[in-house]
Amino acid sequence: MSRITSIEEYHKEYKRSVENPEAFWAEQAEQFVWKKKWDKVLDWNFNEPDIKWFVGGKLNITENCLDRHLSERGNQTAIIWEPNNPNESGRKISYKELHSEVCRFSNVLKNNGAKKGDRICIYMPMIPELAIAVLACARIGAIHSVVFGGFSFQSLSDRIHDADCNIVITADGGFRGAKDIALKSVVDEALKTCPSVKKVIVTKRTNCEVIMQNERDVWWHDEIKKVTDDCSPEMMDSEDKLFILYTSGSTGKPKGVVHTCGGYMVYTQYTFENVFQYKKGEIYWCTADIGWITGHSYLVYGPLLSGGTTLMFEGIPTFPDAGRFWQVIDKHQVNIFYTAPTAIRSLEALGLDFVKPYKLNSLRVLGSVGEPINEEAWHWYDENIGKKKCPIADTWWQTETGGIMISPLAGITKTIPGFATLPLPGIQPVLLDEKGNELVGNSVEGRLCMKFPWPGIIRTTYNNHARCYDAYFSQFKGYYFTGDGCRRDENGYYRITGRVDDVIKVSGHLLGTAEVENAINQHPDVVESAVVGFPHDIKGWGIYAYVILEHERKDTDELKKEIIASVNKYMGAIAKPDKIQIVSGLPKTRSGKIMRRILRKVAEGDFSNLGDTSTLLDPAVVEEIKAGAI
Ligand code: WT7
């Protein structure tokens, strides 16, 4: 694995990676343990799409995360676990212990009928057992599908259905700030409509009361007593599926993004080490939940592949108070801290008194991910957390890209607030105009696409390959389309300008407007709805819902509460509408298409310049909508 140490070297490596990608990536892949080396580095075709990396190679990613580190750093801490409540003692798990626990749980899975290729759903709080469950699936060749613990039973059920899972791993409950979340009861509700699930393995966390269903439900602590820690890793093909992770799109239900074993492994470690410039022995903390791709790639796989020490935090940034992140950094002497702009903005809003008690002098590198970071938040992060001594890596990437794509290399690439800066070696971004022409040169703005594959690229959407093509490869033939708008400045630096499709980034979480509309429409009094985003100081984007009712309701406040409850039930609290406006109609074209452009403008409070409304079926609704805007 080549470690870039200067900007000159970056430019040299970049050039080499573009001129001869196969040689470049083969070199990065050499250092891993392969049971059988690949026959060919790359086979690809974006028109299907059909993408294969390290073709014919055999490996197991957990052997590379765990076994290969044992001789050199068996006693080093692999995972530091910091509980929700600062008064509870946490855990430090060495590589040796983690290896042993993963092997034991792998045997538990096998005893409960799991085998290579099965899909296993994981719905857990941020406790070590979650990381262990993920790695155990990978060890036996089962495909993990982690569902964020904040999703509702309906979202969970949809995901279990789509992936046709036969096992669910969960906990009795989870702690998040001052709240307890009854996870097992959500699973019970979800499974009423999921006959494919034969086993539920439950770990104890909150000791809340749970109902265990005979035959189906077993306790983690009972099962673990029945097994040894001897479990050799299943031999996997490079292109065998490693995991499924659901992400929202502009239409329909969430898509199961599929990543495979070989390419994902090579890509996550390469990017982890180069972006963060991770040095052996450093303490690294990514605040993302493992339920998102950031948690998969840069809390679990990347750091463990590098033999690093990764911190896992169960709680939230504001419990017991808004100084918790900084307290944890001092307590564990964190060197690298990776979080989201929405967290930075919310902590900034609560004031510096929560930062002042802490030294934060262990920090060396800061990272940002999930949405564009505004300049104000960037400077606050730089001045108050990094004390102007820590480079900030504004990392742009996606669930579908597997790993970081455009980002500064910490301390090497000159940063500019708001810019993700330059593509990593191996990444070939292009900006296209509406017609799909490449915008060459600098000082241009267009749709961000990729013209060449990288090892971490999405391979398919589970059980529906056509959807993968439609969503990412159909708009611009021969390119992977990201869904983002982007500007390349006069120096060739990239600045992401935001989504150009019908998805909204709310607190860094991607939500499909169609999905939220569907959840709202489940309310019996709702005939139709249209959801758009509006700029929000803390969340980045908020959710604005226009709702048409079956019949008038005088108790508007009550109605709005019910609509929010419906969204909670069908999606989860993260999709809660911030504003709900009752309307009698929506601005539709004669062909029935909702003109979201108008709805977005009104939601933003910008009533000027609504553009041409003459093609609308009923231009009068626009006046009504403007008059009732919130
Ligand atoms: C979308 C992907 C990246 C892992 C977590 C989110 C937005 C992400 C940045 C950034 C500007 C960003 C994009 C992207 N995004 N990082 N540094 N600057 N925008 O993964 O949920 O799949 O979302 O997040 O819009 O397409 P995701």
Short mmCIF file of N, CA, C and O in Angstrom, two decimals, residues 410-518:
data_model
loop_
_atom_site.label_atom_id
_atom_site.label_comp_id
_atom_site.label_asym_id
_atom_site.label_seq_id
_atom_site.Cartn_x
_atom_site.Cartn_y
_atom_site.Cartn_z
N ALA A 410 -5.13 14.69 4.69
CA ALA A 410 -4.92 15.54 5.86
C ALA A 410 -3.48 16.03 5.98
O ALA A 410 -2.54 15.23 6.01
N GLY A 411 -3.34 17.33 6.04
CA GLY A 411 -2.01 17.92 6.22
C GLY A 411 -1.21 18.02 4.94
O GLY A 411 -0.12 18.58 4.92
N ILE A 412 -1.72 17.46 3.86
CA ILE A 412 -0.97 17.44 2.60
C ILE A 412 -1.62 18.36 1.58
O ILE A 412 -0.97 19.22 0.97
N THR A 413 -2.94 18.21 1.41
CA THR A 413 -3.65 19.02 0.44
C THR A 413 -4.04 20.34 1.10
O THR A 413 -4.58 20.34 2.20
N LYS A 414 -3.77 21.43 0.43
CA LYS A 414 -4.18 22.73 0.95
C LYS A 414 -5.70 22.79 0.97
O LYS A 414 -6.34 22.44 -0.02
N THR A 415 -6.28 23.19 2.11
CA THR A 415 -7.74 23.17 2.20
C THR A 415 -8.32 24.56 1.96
O THR A 415 -7.67 25.57 2.19
N ILE A 416 -9.56 24.57 1.48
CA ILE A 416 -10.35 25.81 1.37
C ILE A 416 -11.71 25.46 1.98
O ILE A 416 -12.30 24.44 1.59
N PRO A 417 -12.20 26.27 2.92
CA PRO A 417 -13.50 25.94 3.53
C PRO A 417 -14.58 25.73 2.47
O PRO A 417 -14.68 26.53 1.53
N GLY A 418 -15.33 24.64 2.61
CA GLY A 418 -16.43 24.38 1.69
C GLY A 418 -16.02 23.57 0.47
O GLY A 418 -16.88 23.16 -0.31
N PHE A 419 -14.74 23.30 0.33
CA PHE A 419 -14.27 22.53 -0.82
C PHE A 419 -13.82 21.13 -0.39
O PHE A 419 -13.07 21.00 0.57
N ALA A 420 -14.31 20.13 -1.10
CA ALA A 420 -13.81 18.77 -0.86
C ALA A 420 -12.44 18.61 -1.54
O ALA A 420 -11.81 17.57 -1.44
N THR A 421 -12.02 19.60 -2.20
CA THR A 421 -10.71 19.74 -2.89
C THR A 421 -10.49 18.79 -4.06
O THR A 421 -11.11 18.98 -5.10
N LEU A 422 -9.66 17.76 -3.91
CA LEU A 422 -9.20 17.00 -5.09
C LEU A 422 -9.59 15.52 -5.03
O LEU A 422 -9.73 14.96 -3.94
N PRO A 423 -9.75 14.90 -6.20
CA PRO A 423 -10.08 13.47 -6.21
C PRO A 423 -8.92 12.63 -5.69
O PRO A 423 -7.75 12.96 -5.92
N LEU A 424 -9.24 11.55 -5.00
CA LEU A 424 -8.19 10.64 -4.54
C LEU A 424 -7.61 9.91 -5.76
O LEU A 424 -8.27 9.83 -6.80
N PRO A 425 -6.41 9.38 -5.63
CA PRO A 425 -5.88 8.58 -6.74
C PRO A 425 -6.88 7.50 -7.14
O PRO A 425 -7.55 6.92 -6.29
N GLY A 426 -7.00 7.27 -8.43
CA GLY A 426 -7.91 6.26 -8.93
C GLY A 426 -9.30 6.79 -9.23
O GLY A 426 -10.12 6.09 -9.82
N ILE A 427 -9.60 8.01 -8.80
CA ILE A 427 -10.95 8.57 -8.99
C ILE A 427 -10.93 9.57 -10.13
O ILE A 427 -10.13 10.50 -10.14
N GLN A 428 -11.82 9.36 -11.11
CA GLN A 428 -11.83 10.22 -12.29
C GLN A 428 -13.17 10.94 -12.42
O GLN A 428 -14.04 10.52 -13.17
N PRO A 429 -13.34 12.04 -11.68
CA PRO A 429 -14.59 12.79 -11.76
C PRO A 429 -14.67 13.61 -13.03
O PRO A 429 -13.65 14.08 -13.54
N VAL A 430 -15.91 13.77 -13.53
CA VAL A 430 -16.15 14.68 -14.64
C VAL A 430 -17.41 15.46 -14.31
O VAL A 430 -18.26 15.00 -13.55
N LEU A 431 -17.51 16.66 -14.88
CA LEU A 431 -18.73 17.45 -14.73
C LEU A 431 -19.41 17.49 -16.08
O LEU A 431 -18.77 17.76 -17.10
N LEU A 432 -20.70 17.17 -16.08
CA LEU A 432 -21.44 17.13 -17.34
C LEU A 432 -22.51 18.21 -17.38
O LEU A 432 -23.07 18.56 -16.33
N ASP A 433 -22.78 18.71 -18.56
CA ASP A 433 -23.91 19.63 -18.68
C ASP A 433 -25.18 18.79 -18.84
O ASP A 433 -25.13 17.56 -18.87
N GLU A 434 -26.34 19.48 -18.96
CA GLU A 434 -27.62 18.77 -19.01
C GLU A 434 -27.68 17.71 -20.11
O GLU A 434 -28.32 16.69 -19.98
N LYS A 435 -26.99 18.02 -21.22
CA LYS A 435 -27.05 17.09 -22.36
C LYS A 435 -26.04 15.96 -22.24
O LYS A 435 -25.99 15.08 -23.07
N GLY A 436 -25.21 16.02 -21.21
CA GLY A 436 -24.24 14.95 -21.03
C GLY A 436 -22.89 15.24 -21.65
O GLY A 436 -22.05 14.35 -21.75
N ASN A 437 -22.66 16.50 -22.03
CA ASN A 437 -21.33 16.84 -22.55
C ASN A 437 -20.38 17.10 -21.40
O ASN A 437 -20.76 17.74 -20.41
N GLU A 438 -19.17 16.61 -21.52
CA GLU A 438 -18.16 16.85 -20.49
C GLU A 438 -17.74 18.31 -20.52
O GLU A 438 -17.41 18.85 -21.57
N LEU A 439 -17.74 18.92 -19.36
CA LEU A 439 -17.27 20.30 -19.26
C LEU A 439 -15.78 20.24 -18.97
O LEU A 439 -15.37 19.80 -17.89
N VAL A 440 -15.01 20.62 -19.95
CA VAL A 440 -13.56 20.48 -19.77
C VAL A 440 -12.98 21.76 -19.17
O VAL A 440 -13.61 22.82 -19.20
N GLY A 441 -11.82 21.63 -18.60
CA GLY A 441 -11.15 22.80 -18.04
C GLY A 441 -11.70 23.18 -16.68
O GLY A 441 -12.55 22.49 -16.12
N ASN A 442 -11.22 24.31 -16.17
CA ASN A 442 -11.61 24.74 -14.83
C ASN A 442 -12.66 25.84 -14.89
O ASN A 442 -13.03 26.30 -15.95
N SER A 443 -13.13 26.24 -13.70
CA SER A 443 -14.20 27.23 -13.57
C SER A 443 -15.46 26.79 -14.31
O SER A 443 -16.00 27.52 -15.13
N VAL A 444 -15.90 25.58 -14.02
CA VAL A 444 -17.12 25.05 -14.63
C VAL A 444 -17.99 24.42 -13.54
O VAL A 444 -17.50 24.03 -12.48
N GLU A 445 -19.29 24.35 -13.82
CA GLU A 445 -20.21 23.75 -12.87
C GLU A 445 -21.17 22.83 -13.60
O GLU A 445 -21.69 23.20 -14.65
N GLY A 446 -21.41 21.65 -13.04
CA GLY A 446 -22.31 20.71 -13.71
C GLY A 446 -22.66 19.54 -12.82
O GLY A 446 -22.53 19.62 -11.60
N ARG A 447 -23.09 18.46 -13.45
CA ARG A 447 -23.47 17.27 -12.70
C ARG A 447 -22.24 16.41 -12.50
O ARG A 447 -21.52 16.13 -13.46
N LEU A 448 -22.05 15.99 -11.26
CA LEU A 448 -20.85 15.22 -10.94
C LEU A 448 -21.03 13.76 -11.32
O LEU A 448 -21.95 13.09 -10.84
N CYS A 449 -20.14 13.28 -12.20
CA CYS A 449 -20.16 11.88 -12.63
C CYS A 449 -18.75 11.30 -12.53
O CYS A 449 -17.78 12.04 -12.34
N MET A 450 -18.66 9.98 -12.64
CA MET A 450 -17.36 9.32 -12.65
C MET A 450 -17.23 8.57 -13.97
O MET A 450 -18.18 7.90 -14.39
N LYS A 451 -16.06 8.67 -14.56
CA LYS A 451 -15.95 8.02 -15.87
C LYS A 451 -15.16 6.72 -15.86
O LYS A 451 -15.01 6.08 -16.90
N PHE A 452 -14.69 6.34 -14.69
CA PHE A 452 -13.93 5.09 -14.60
C PHE A 452 -14.22 4.45 -13.24
O PHE A 452 -14.39 5.17 -12.26
N PRO A 453 -14.28 3.12 -13.18
CA PRO A 453 -14.59 2.50 -11.89
C PRO A 453 -13.41 2.54 -10.90
O PRO A 453 -12.26 2.70 -11.31
N TRP A 454 -13.73 2.42 -9.63
CA TRP A 454 -12.75 2.30 -8.55
C TRP A 454 -13.16 1.07 -7.76
O TRP A 454 -14.32 0.62 -7.88
N PRO A 455 -12.28 0.50 -6.95
CA PRO A 455 -12.60 -0.80 -6.34
C PRO A 455 -13.83 -0.80 -5.43
O PRO A 455 -14.49 -1.82 -5.27
N GLY A 456 -14.19 0.36 -4.84
CA GLY A 456 -15.31 0.39 -3.90
C GLY A 456 -16.65 0.70 -4.53
O GLY A 456 -17.64 0.88 -3.82
N ILE A 457 -16.73 0.76 -5.84
CA ILE A 457 -17.99 1.17 -6.49
C ILE A 457 -19.11 0.14 -6.26
O ILE A 457 -18.86 -1.06 -6.17
N ILE A 458 -20.35 0.61 -6.16
CA ILE A 458 -21.55 -0.25 -6.07
C ILE A 458 -21.52 -1.27 -7.21
O ILE A 458 -21.15 -0.95 -8.34
N ARG A 459 -21.92 -2.52 -6.90
CA ARG A 459 -21.96 -3.55 -7.94
C ARG A 459 -23.36 -3.75 -8.47
O ARG A 459 -23.59 -4.03 -9.63
N THR A 460 -24.34 -3.68 -7.55
CA THR A 460 -25.72 -3.87 -7.97
C THR A 460 -26.62 -3.34 -6.86
O THR A 460 -26.14 -2.97 -5.79
N THR A 461 -27.93 -3.28 -7.14
CA THR A 461 -28.88 -3.05 -6.06
C THR A 461 -29.55 -4.39 -5.84
O THR A 461 -29.98 -5.05 -6.81
N TYR A 462 -29.63 -4.80 -4.59
CA TYR A 462 -29.98 -6.18 -4.29
C TYR A 462 -31.28 -6.62 -4.95
O TYR A 462 -32.30 -5.95 -4.85
N ASN A 463 -31.18 -7.75 -5.62
CA ASN A 463 -32.35 -8.38 -6.19
C ASN A 463 -33.03 -7.57 -7.30
O ASN A 463 -34.16 -7.86 -7.67
N ASN A 464 -32.37 -6.54 -7.78
CA ASN A 464 -32.99 -5.71 -8.81
C ASN A 464 -31.89 -4.96 -9.55
O ASN A 464 -31.65 -3.78 -9.32
N HIS A 465 -31.22 -5.69 -10.42
CA HIS A 465 -30.07 -5.09 -11.09
C HIS A 465 -30.49 -3.93 -12.00
O HIS A 465 -29.75 -2.95 -12.15
N ALA A 466 -31.66 -4.02 -12.58
CA ALA A 466 -32.12 -2.97 -13.49
C ALA A 466 -32.20 -1.63 -12.75
O ALA A 466 -31.93 -0.57 -13.32
N ARG A 467 -32.54 -1.71 -11.48
CA ARG A 467 -32.66 -0.47 -10.70
C ARG A 467 -31.31 0.20 -10.53
O ARG A 467 -31.20 1.43 -10.49
N CYS A 468 -30.28 -0.60 -10.42
CA CYS A 468 -28.92 -0.06 -10.30
C CYS A 468 -28.57 0.70 -11.57
O CYS A 468 -28.07 1.83 -11.54
N TYR A 469 -28.88 0.08 -12.69
CA TYR A 469 -28.63 0.75 -13.97
C TYR A 469 -29.44 2.04 -14.07
O TYR A 469 -28.90 3.11 -14.36
N ASP A 470 -30.74 1.94 -13.77
CA ASP A 470 -31.61 3.12 -13.89
C ASP A 470 -31.15 4.27 -13.00
O ASP A 470 -31.15 5.42 -13.41
N ALA A 471 -30.79 3.93 -11.79
CA ALA A 471 -30.49 4.99 -10.82
C ALA A 471 -29.14 5.66 -11.06
O ALA A 471 -28.99 6.85 -10.80
N TYR A 472 -28.17 4.91 -11.55
CA TYR A 472 -26.81 5.47 -11.58
C TYR A 472 -26.15 5.50 -12.96
O TYR A 472 -25.18 6.22 -13.15
N PHE A 473 -26.60 4.66 -13.88
CA PHE A 473 -25.86 4.53 -15.14
C PHE A 473 -26.67 4.87 -16.38
O PHE A 473 -26.17 4.77 -17.49
N SER A 474 -27.95 5.24 -16.18
CA SER A 474 -28.79 5.44 -17.36
C SER A 474 -28.84 6.90 -17.83
O SER A 474 -29.00 7.16 -19.01
N GLN A 475 -28.72 7.85 -16.89
CA GLN A 475 -28.90 9.25 -17.28
C GLN A 475 -27.84 9.68 -18.28
O GLN A 475 -28.12 10.37 -19.25
N PHE A 476 -26.61 9.31 -18.01
CA PHE A 476 -25.49 9.70 -18.87
C PHE A 476 -24.74 8.42 -19.26
O PHE A 476 -24.06 7.84 -18.42
N LYS A 477 -24.92 8.02 -20.48
CA LYS A 477 -24.37 6.73 -20.93
C LYS A 477 -22.84 6.68 -20.77
O LYS A 477 -22.14 7.58 -21.20
N GLY A 478 -22.41 5.60 -20.12
CA GLY A 478 -20.97 5.42 -19.96
C GLY A 478 -20.40 6.09 -18.72
O GLY A 478 -19.19 6.06 -18.51
N TYR A 479 -21.27 6.68 -17.91
CA TYR A 479 -20.81 7.32 -16.68
C TYR A 479 -21.59 6.82 -15.47
O TYR A 479 -22.76 6.46 -15.61
N TYR A 480 -20.96 6.89 -14.31
CA TYR A 480 -21.68 6.72 -13.04
C TYR A 480 -22.13 8.11 -12.62
O TYR A 480 -21.31 9.02 -12.48
N PHE A 481 -23.43 8.29 -12.41
CA PHE A 481 -23.97 9.60 -12.03
C PHE A 481 -24.23 9.64 -10.53
O PHE A 481 -24.88 8.77 -9.97
N THR A 482 -23.67 10.66 -9.86
CA THR A 482 -23.73 10.73 -8.40
C THR A 482 -25.03 11.32 -7.85
O THR A 482 -25.35 11.11 -6.68
N GLY A 483 -25.72 12.13 -8.67
CA GLY A 483 -26.89 12.85 -8.16
C GLY A 483 -26.54 14.19 -7.56
O GLY A 483 -27.41 14.93 -7.13
N ASP A 484 -25.25 14.52 -7.52
CA ASP A 484 -24.82 15.81 -6.95
C ASP A 484 -24.43 16.80 -8.03
O ASP A 484 -23.93 16.44 -9.09
N GLY A 485 -24.65 18.07 -7.71
CA GLY A 485 -24.11 19.15 -8.52
C GLY A 485 -22.75 19.53 -7.95
O GLY A 485 -22.49 19.32 -6.76
N CYS A 486 -21.90 20.07 -8.80
CA CYS A 486 -20.54 20.33 -8.34
C CYS A 486 -19.88 21.40 -9.19
O CYS A 486 -20.16 21.54 -10.37
N ARG A 487 -19.02 22.19 -8.54
CA ARG A 487 -18.27 23.21 -9.25
C ARG A 487 -16.78 22.88 -9.19
O ARG A 487 -16.29 22.41 -8.15
N ARG A 488 -16.08 23.05 -10.30
CA ARG A 488 -14.62 22.91 -10.29
C ARG A 488 -14.07 24.33 -10.45
O ARG A 488 -14.37 24.99 -11.44
N ASP A 489 -13.34 24.79 -9.47
CA ASP A 489 -12.91 26.20 -9.49
C ASP A 489 -11.69 26.39 -10.39
O ASP A 489 -11.22 25.46 -11.05
N GLU A 490 -11.17 27.59 -10.36
CA GLU A 490 -10.08 27.93 -11.29
C GLU A 490 -8.81 27.12 -11.03
O GLU A 490 -7.96 26.99 -11.90
N ASN A 491 -8.70 26.54 -9.82
CA ASN A 491 -7.52 25.73 -9.54
C ASN A 491 -7.78 24.23 -9.65
O ASN A 491 -6.94 23.41 -9.26
N GLY A 492 -8.96 23.88 -10.14
CA GLY A 492 -9.27 22.46 -10.28
C GLY A 492 -9.79 21.85 -8.99
O GLY A 492 -9.92 20.63 -8.88
N TYR A 493 -10.12 22.69 -8.00
CA TYR A 493 -10.68 22.20 -6.74
C TYR A 493 -12.18 21.97 -6.89
O TYR A 493 -12.87 22.76 -7.54
N TYR A 494 -12.68 20.90 -6.26
CA TYR A 494 -14.10 20.55 -6.36
C TYR A 494 -14.88 21.06 -5.15
O TYR A 494 -14.45 20.89 -4.02
N ARG A 495 -16.04 21.67 -5.45
CA ARG A 495 -16.95 22.10 -4.40
C ARG A 495 -18.31 21.49 -4.71
O ARG A 495 -18.90 21.76 -5.75
N ILE A 496 -18.80 20.68 -3.80
CA ILE A 496 -20.09 20.03 -4.01
C ILE A 496 -21.17 21.06 -3.72
O ILE A 496 -21.15 21.69 -2.66
N THR A 497 -22.13 21.20 -4.64
CA THR A 497 -23.15 22.23 -4.43
C THR A 497 -24.46 21.64 -3.91
O THR A 497 -25.35 22.38 -3.51
N GLY A 498 -24.59 20.32 -3.90
CA GLY A 498 -25.81 19.71 -3.35
C GLY A 498 -26.52 18.83 -4.36
O GLY A 498 -26.12 18.75 -5.52
N ARG A 499 -27.59 18.21 -3.91
CA ARG A 499 -28.29 17.24 -4.74
C ARG A 499 -29.02 17.92 -5.89
O ARG A 499 -29.55 19.02 -5.74
N VAL A 500 -29.05 17.24 -7.02
CA VAL A 500 -29.81 17.76 -8.15
C VAL A 500 -31.01 16.86 -8.45
O VAL A 500 -31.67 16.99 -9.46
N ASP A 501 -31.28 15.91 -7.55
CA ASP A 501 -32.42 15.00 -7.76
C ASP A 501 -33.41 15.14 -6.61
O ASP A 501 -33.25 15.99 -5.74
N ASP A 502 -34.44 14.30 -6.58
CA ASP A 502 -35.49 14.44 -5.57
C ASP A 502 -35.16 13.70 -4.28
O ASP A 502 -35.94 12.88 -3.80
N VAL A 503 -33.99 13.97 -3.75
CA VAL A 503 -33.69 13.47 -2.41
C VAL A 503 -33.24 14.67 -1.59
O VAL A 503 -32.80 15.67 -2.13
N ILE A 504 -33.41 14.56 -0.28
CA ILE A 504 -33.05 15.67 0.60
C ILE A 504 -32.05 15.17 1.63
O ILE A 504 -32.21 14.07 2.17
N LYS A 505 -31.05 15.97 1.90
CA LYS A 505 -30.07 15.63 2.94
C LYS A 505 -30.49 16.31 4.23
O LYS A 505 -30.27 17.50 4.41
N VAL A 506 -31.11 15.59 5.12
CA VAL A 506 -31.58 16.14 6.38
C VAL A 506 -30.65 15.67 7.49
O VAL A 506 -30.54 14.46 7.72
N SER A 507 -29.98 16.58 8.14
CA SER A 507 -28.97 16.24 9.15
C SER A 507 -27.98 15.20 8.61
O SER A 507 -27.56 14.30 9.32
N GLY A 508 -27.65 15.32 7.35
CA GLY A 508 -26.69 14.39 6.76
C GLY A 508 -27.32 13.07 6.31
O GLY A 508 -26.65 12.24 5.71
N HIS A 509 -28.61 12.85 6.63
CA HIS A 509 -29.26 11.61 6.21
C HIS A 509 -30.01 11.84 4.91
O HIS A 509 -30.71 12.82 4.75
N LEU A 510 -29.85 10.89 4.02
CA LEU A 510 -30.47 11.00 2.71
C LEU A 510 -31.91 10.49 2.78
O LEU A 510 -32.15 9.36 3.18
N LEU A 511 -32.87 11.33 2.39
CA LEU A 511 -34.26 10.90 2.41
C LEU A 511 -34.88 11.14 1.05
O LEU A 511 -34.71 12.21 0.46
N GLY A 512 -35.61 10.17 0.56
CA GLY A 512 -36.29 10.33 -0.72
C GLY A 512 -37.60 11.07 -0.49
O GLY A 512 -38.35 10.72 0.42
N THR A 513 -37.88 12.09 -1.30
CA THR A 513 -39.14 12.82 -1.11
C THR A 513 -40.32 11.86 -1.32
O THR A 513 -41.32 11.94 -0.61
N ALA A 514 -40.19 10.94 -2.25
CA ALA A 514 -41.27 9.99 -2.53
C ALA A 514 -41.57 9.12 -1.31
O ALA A 514 -42.73 8.82 -1.02
N GLU A 515 -40.51 8.73 -0.60
CA GLU A 515 -40.68 7.90 0.59
C GLU A 515 -41.43 8.65 1.69
O GLU A 515 -42.30 8.10 2.36
N VAL A 516 -41.04 9.92 1.89
CA VAL A 516 -41.70 10.71 2.94
C VAL A 516 -43.16 10.95 2.55
O VAL A 516 -44.06 10.84 3.37
N GLU A 517 -43.38 11.23 1.28
CA GLU A 517 -44.76 11.43 0.80
C GLU A 517 -45.59 10.17 1.05
O GLU A 517 -46.72 10.24 1.54
N ASN A 518 -45.01 9.05 0.75
CA ASN A 518 -45.73 7.79 0.96
C ASN A 518 -46.11 7.62 2.43
O ASN A 518 -47.23 7.22 2.75
#
